[in-house]
Coordinates of C-alpha atoms in Angstrom, one line a residue:
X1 CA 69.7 98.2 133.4
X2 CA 68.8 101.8 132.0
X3 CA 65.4 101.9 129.7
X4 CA 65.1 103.8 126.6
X5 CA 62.0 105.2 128.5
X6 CA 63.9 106.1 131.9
X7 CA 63.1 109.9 132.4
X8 CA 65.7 112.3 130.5
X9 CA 66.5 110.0 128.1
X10 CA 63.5 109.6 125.8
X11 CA 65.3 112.0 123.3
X12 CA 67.8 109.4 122.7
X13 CA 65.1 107.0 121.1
X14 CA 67.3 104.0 120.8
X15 CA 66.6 101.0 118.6
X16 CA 66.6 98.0 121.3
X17 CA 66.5 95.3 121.1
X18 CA 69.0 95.7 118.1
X19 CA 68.6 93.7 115.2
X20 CA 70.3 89.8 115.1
X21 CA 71.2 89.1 111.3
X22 CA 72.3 85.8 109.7
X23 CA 75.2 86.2 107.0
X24 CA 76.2 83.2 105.0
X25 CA 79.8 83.5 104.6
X26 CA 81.6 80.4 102.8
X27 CA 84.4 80.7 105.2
X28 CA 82.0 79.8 108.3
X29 CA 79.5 77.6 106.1
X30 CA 82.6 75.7 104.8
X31 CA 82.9 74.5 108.8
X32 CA 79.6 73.9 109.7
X33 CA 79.2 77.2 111.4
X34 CA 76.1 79.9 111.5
X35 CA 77.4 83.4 111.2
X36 CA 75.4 85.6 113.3
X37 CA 75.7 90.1 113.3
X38 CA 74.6 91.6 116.6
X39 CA 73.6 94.9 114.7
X40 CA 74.2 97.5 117.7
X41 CA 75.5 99.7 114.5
X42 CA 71.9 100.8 114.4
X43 CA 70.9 101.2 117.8
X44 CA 70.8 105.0 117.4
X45 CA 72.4 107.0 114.3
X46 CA 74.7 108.7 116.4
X47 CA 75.0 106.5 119.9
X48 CA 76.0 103.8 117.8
X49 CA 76.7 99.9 119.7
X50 CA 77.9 100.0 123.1
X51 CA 78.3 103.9 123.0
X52 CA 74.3 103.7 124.1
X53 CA 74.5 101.0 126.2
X54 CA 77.5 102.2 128.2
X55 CA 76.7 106.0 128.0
X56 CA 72.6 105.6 128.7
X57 CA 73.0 104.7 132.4
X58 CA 75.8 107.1 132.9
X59 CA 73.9 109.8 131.7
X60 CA 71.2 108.7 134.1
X61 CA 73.3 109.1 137.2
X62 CA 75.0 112.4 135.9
X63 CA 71.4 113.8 136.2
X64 CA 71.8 117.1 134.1
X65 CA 75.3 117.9 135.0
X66 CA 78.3 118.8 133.2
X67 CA 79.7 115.3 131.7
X68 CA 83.6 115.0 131.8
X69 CA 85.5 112.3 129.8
X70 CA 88.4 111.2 128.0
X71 CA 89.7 110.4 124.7
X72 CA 92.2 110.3 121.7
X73 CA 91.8 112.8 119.0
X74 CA 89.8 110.0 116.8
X75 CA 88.1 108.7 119.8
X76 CA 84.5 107.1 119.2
X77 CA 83.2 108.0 122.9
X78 CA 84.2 111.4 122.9
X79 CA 81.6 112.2 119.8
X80 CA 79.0 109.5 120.8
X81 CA 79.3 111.8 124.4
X82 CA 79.2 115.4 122.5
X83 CA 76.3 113.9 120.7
X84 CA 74.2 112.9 123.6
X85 CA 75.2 116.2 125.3
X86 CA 73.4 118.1 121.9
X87 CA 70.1 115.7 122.2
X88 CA 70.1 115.7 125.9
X89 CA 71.0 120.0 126.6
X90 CA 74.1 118.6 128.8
X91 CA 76.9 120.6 129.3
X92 CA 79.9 118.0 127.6
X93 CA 83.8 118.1 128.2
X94 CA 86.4 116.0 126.3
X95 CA 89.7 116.1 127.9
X96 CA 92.0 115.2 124.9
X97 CA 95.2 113.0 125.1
X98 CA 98.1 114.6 123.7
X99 CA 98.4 118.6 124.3
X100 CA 100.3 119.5 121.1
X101 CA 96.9 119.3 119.4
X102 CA 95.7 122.2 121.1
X103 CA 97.4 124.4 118.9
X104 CA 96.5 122.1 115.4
X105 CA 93.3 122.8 113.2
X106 CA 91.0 120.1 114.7
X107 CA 90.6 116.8 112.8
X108 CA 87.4 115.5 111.3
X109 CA 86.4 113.6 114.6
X110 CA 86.9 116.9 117.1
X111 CA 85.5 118.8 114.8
X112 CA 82.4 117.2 115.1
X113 CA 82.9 116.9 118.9
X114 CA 82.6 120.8 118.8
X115 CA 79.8 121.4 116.3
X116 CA 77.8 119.1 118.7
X117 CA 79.2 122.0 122.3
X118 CA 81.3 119.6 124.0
X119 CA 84.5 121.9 125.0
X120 CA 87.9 120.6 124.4
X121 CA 90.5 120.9 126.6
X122 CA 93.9 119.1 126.1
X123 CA 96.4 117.9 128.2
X124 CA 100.2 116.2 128.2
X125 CA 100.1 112.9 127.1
X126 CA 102.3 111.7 130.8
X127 CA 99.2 113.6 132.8
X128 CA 97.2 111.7 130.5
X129 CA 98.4 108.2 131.3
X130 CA 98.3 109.4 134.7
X131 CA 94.4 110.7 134.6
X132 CA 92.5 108.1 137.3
X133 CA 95.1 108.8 139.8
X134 CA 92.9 111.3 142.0
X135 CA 95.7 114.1 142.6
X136 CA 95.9 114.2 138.9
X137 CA 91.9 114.0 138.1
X138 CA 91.4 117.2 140.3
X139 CA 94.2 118.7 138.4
X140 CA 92.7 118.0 135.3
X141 CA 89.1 119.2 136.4
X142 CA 90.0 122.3 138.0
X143 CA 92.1 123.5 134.3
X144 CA 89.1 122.6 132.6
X145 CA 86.8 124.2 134.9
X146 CA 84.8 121.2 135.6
X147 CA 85.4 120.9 139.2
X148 CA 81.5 120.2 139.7
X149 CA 80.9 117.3 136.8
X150 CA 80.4 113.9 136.8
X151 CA 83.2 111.8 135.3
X152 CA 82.8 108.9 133.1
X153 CA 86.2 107.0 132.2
X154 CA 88.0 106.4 129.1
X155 CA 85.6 104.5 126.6
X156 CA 82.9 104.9 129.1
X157 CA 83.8 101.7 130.7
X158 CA 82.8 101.8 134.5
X159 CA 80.2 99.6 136.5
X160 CA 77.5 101.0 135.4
X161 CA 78.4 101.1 132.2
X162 CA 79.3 97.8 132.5
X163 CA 75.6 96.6 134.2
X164 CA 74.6 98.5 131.1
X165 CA 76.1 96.3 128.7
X166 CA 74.6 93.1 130.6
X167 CA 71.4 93.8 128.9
X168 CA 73.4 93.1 125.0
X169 CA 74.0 89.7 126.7
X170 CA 70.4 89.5 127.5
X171 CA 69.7 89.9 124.1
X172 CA 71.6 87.1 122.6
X173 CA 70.7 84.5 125.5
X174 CA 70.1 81.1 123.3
X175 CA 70.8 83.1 119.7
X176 CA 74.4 81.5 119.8
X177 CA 77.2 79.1 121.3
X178 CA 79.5 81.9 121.1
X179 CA 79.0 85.6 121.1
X180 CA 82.4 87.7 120.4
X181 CA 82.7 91.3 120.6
X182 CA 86.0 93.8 119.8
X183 CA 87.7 95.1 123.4
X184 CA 89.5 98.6 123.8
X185 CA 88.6 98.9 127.7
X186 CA 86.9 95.8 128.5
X187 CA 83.8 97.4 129.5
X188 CA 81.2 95.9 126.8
X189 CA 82.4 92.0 127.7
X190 CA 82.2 92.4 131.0
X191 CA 79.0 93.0 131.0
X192 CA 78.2 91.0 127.8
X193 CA 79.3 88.0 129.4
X194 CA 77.2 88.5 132.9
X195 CA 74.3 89.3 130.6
X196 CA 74.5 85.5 128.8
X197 CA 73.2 82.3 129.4
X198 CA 74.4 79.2 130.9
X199 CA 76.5 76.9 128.4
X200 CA 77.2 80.4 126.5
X201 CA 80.2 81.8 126.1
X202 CA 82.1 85.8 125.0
X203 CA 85.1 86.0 123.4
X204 CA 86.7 88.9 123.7
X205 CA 89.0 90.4 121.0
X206 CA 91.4 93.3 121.7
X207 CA 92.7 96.2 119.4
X208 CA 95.3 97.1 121.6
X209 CA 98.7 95.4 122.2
X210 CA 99.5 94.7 125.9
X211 CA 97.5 91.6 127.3
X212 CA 96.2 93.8 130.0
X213 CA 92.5 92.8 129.4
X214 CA 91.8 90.0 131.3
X215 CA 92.4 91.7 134.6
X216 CA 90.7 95.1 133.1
X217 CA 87.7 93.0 132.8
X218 CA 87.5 91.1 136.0
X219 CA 88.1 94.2 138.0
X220 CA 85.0 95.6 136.2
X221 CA 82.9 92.8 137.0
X222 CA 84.2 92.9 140.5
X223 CA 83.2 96.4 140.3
X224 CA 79.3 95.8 138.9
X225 CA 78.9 92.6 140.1
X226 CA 81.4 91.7 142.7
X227 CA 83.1 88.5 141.2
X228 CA 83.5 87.2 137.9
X229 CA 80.6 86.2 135.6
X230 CA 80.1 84.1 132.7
X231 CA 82.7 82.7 130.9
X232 CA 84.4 84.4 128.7
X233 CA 88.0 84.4 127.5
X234 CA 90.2 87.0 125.5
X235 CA 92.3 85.9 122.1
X236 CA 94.9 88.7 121.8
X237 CA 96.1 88.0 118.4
X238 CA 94.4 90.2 116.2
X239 CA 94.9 93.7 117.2
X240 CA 97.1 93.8 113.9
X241 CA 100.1 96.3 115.8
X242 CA 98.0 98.3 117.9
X243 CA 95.2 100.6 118.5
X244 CA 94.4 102.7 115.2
X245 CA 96.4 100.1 113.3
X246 CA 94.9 99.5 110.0
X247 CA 97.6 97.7 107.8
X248 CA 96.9 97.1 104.4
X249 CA 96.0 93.2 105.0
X250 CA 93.1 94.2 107.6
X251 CA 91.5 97.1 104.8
X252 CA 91.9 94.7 102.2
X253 CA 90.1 91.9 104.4
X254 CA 87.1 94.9 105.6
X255 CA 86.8 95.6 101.7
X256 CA 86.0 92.1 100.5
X257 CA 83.7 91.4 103.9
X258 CA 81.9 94.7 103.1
X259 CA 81.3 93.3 99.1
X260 CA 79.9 89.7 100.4
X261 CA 77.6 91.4 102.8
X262 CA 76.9 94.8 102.1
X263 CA 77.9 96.1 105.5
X264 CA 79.9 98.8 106.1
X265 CA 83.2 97.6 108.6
X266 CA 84.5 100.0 111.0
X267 CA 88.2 99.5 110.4
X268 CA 89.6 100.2 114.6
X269 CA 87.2 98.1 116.1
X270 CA 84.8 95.5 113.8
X271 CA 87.4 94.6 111.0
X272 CA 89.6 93.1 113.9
X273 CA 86.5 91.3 115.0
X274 CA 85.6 89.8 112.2
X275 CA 89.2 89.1 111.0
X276 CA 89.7 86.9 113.9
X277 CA 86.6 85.0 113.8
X278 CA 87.0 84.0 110.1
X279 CA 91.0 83.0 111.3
X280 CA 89.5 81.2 114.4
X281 CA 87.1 79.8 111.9
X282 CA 89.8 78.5 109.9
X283 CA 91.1 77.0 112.9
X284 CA 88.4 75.2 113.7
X285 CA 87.9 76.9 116.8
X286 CA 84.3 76.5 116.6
X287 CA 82.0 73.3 116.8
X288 CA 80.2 72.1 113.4
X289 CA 76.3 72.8 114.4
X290 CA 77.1 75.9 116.5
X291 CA 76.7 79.8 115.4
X292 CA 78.9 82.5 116.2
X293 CA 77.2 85.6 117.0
X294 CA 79.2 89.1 116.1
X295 CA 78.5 92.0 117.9
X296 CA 78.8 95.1 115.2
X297 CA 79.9 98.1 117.8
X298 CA 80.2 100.8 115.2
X299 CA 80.6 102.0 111.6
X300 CA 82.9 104.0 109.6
X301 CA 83.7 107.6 110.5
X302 CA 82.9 110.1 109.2

């Protein structure tokens, strides 16, 4: 696990442990069920959530050089990654998916990738799907001019990152029956789920379509641990179409959660989250006496 206080990253000056905050929402009460937040939305004000815990250790390893990775053009990683870059004096470089941006004023989200010096360089969306086969990483290094750097995946997810993330489980070890947490790669659950205690379990909820999760996540615990750990499960039903999907049902749903708590929901990621637990809720998915614990990975942009 990578301390705020390891060497090259006191800059960063994360808030850890994050903040655990009880909500009483009708819809949980209603069932005999505690509502717990995970507030990793304010580990750091630009790091935010798992960013920090699966970029810190990656940054560790990179040591000073040039940090490659890969995103969409709204991709959370790719500015939590320019950001650390600024605080840290590392070189940063976002290989973009989808190459007829290149020529496109840049949106809100690359835009601040580039005010923070990461350098953009954008590629076919086929050479992008094709980006961790090695012939094509090397390709996509040497046009970008960053034979020399060290790579971190898509959403950061890797095993460190992912031995990273075991300290959030840490964290929440006897705070609640269940902890859930929204899944793009799988990184943050598998190591969430290593990081809890016996009779605890992570739910996993994806915002992408595909049910290719569940073996995502066991090869990254294979990866960082070498087997499976915890328990944990996925429930694929609420990623509401797709990644970036925000119909009108979810924002309505974000809206009236953000007037009964006062938090702001991060629409991609969170409002999935929390859409499914109160639905699961509903269900009666969870046991009268227990709490749910909800692990806020981000806020609204910009």
């Amino acid at each position: 696990m990578t301390s705020p206080d390891t060497p090259g990253l006191a800059a960063l000056r994360p808030r850890l442990p994050s903040p655990l905050q009880e909500v009483v929402d009708g819809r949980f009460e209603r069932r005999g069920v505690r509502l717990l937040l995970k507030r990793d939305d304010l580990i750091h004000p630009e790091l935010i959530g798992n960013k920090w815990r699966k970029l810190a250790p990656n940054l560790t390893v990179a040591a000073g050089r040039t940090v490659v990775t890969f995103g969409g053009a709204w991709s959370n990683h790719l500015r939590a990654t320019a950001a650390a870059g600024r605080l840290l004096g590392i070189p940063t470089v976002g290989v973009v998916r989808g190459d007829e941006l290149a020529g496109r004023p840049l949106n809100p989200s690359l835009a601040r990738c580039t005010a923070d010096g990461m350098r953009l360089h954008f590629v076919d969306r086929a050479m992008y799907r094709r980006k961790t086969e090695p012939p094509v990483l090397a390709g996509i290094l040497r046009a970008a001019d960053a034979e020399e750097a060290y790579v971190v995946p898509e959403g950061g997810s890797n095993a460190e990152a992912v031995r990273g993330c075991r300290a959030l489980g840490t964290e929440l070890r006897g705070r609640a029956e269940t902890v859930a947490v929204a899944c793009g790669t799988g990184g943050t659950l598998a190591g969430l789920a290593a990081g809890l205690a016996c009779g605890q379990r992570a739910l996993g909820v994806p915002v992408l379509r595909g049910g290719f999760l569940t073996a995502e996540t066991e090869a990254l615990q294979g990866a960082a641990f070498g087997g499976r750990r915890g328990t944990w499960s996925l429930d694929d039903r609420f990623h509401c179409g797709g990644y970036a999907r925000v119909p009108a049902e979810l924002d309505a749903f974000a809206a009236d959660f953000e007037q009964r708590h006062g938090l702001p929901v991060e629409r991609l990621y969170v409002a999935k989250l929390l859409y499914g637990l109160v639905t699961l809720a509903g269900e009666g998915a969870f046991a009268r006496g227990t709490a749910v614990a909800a692990v806020v990975t981000g806020r609204p942009f910009p």
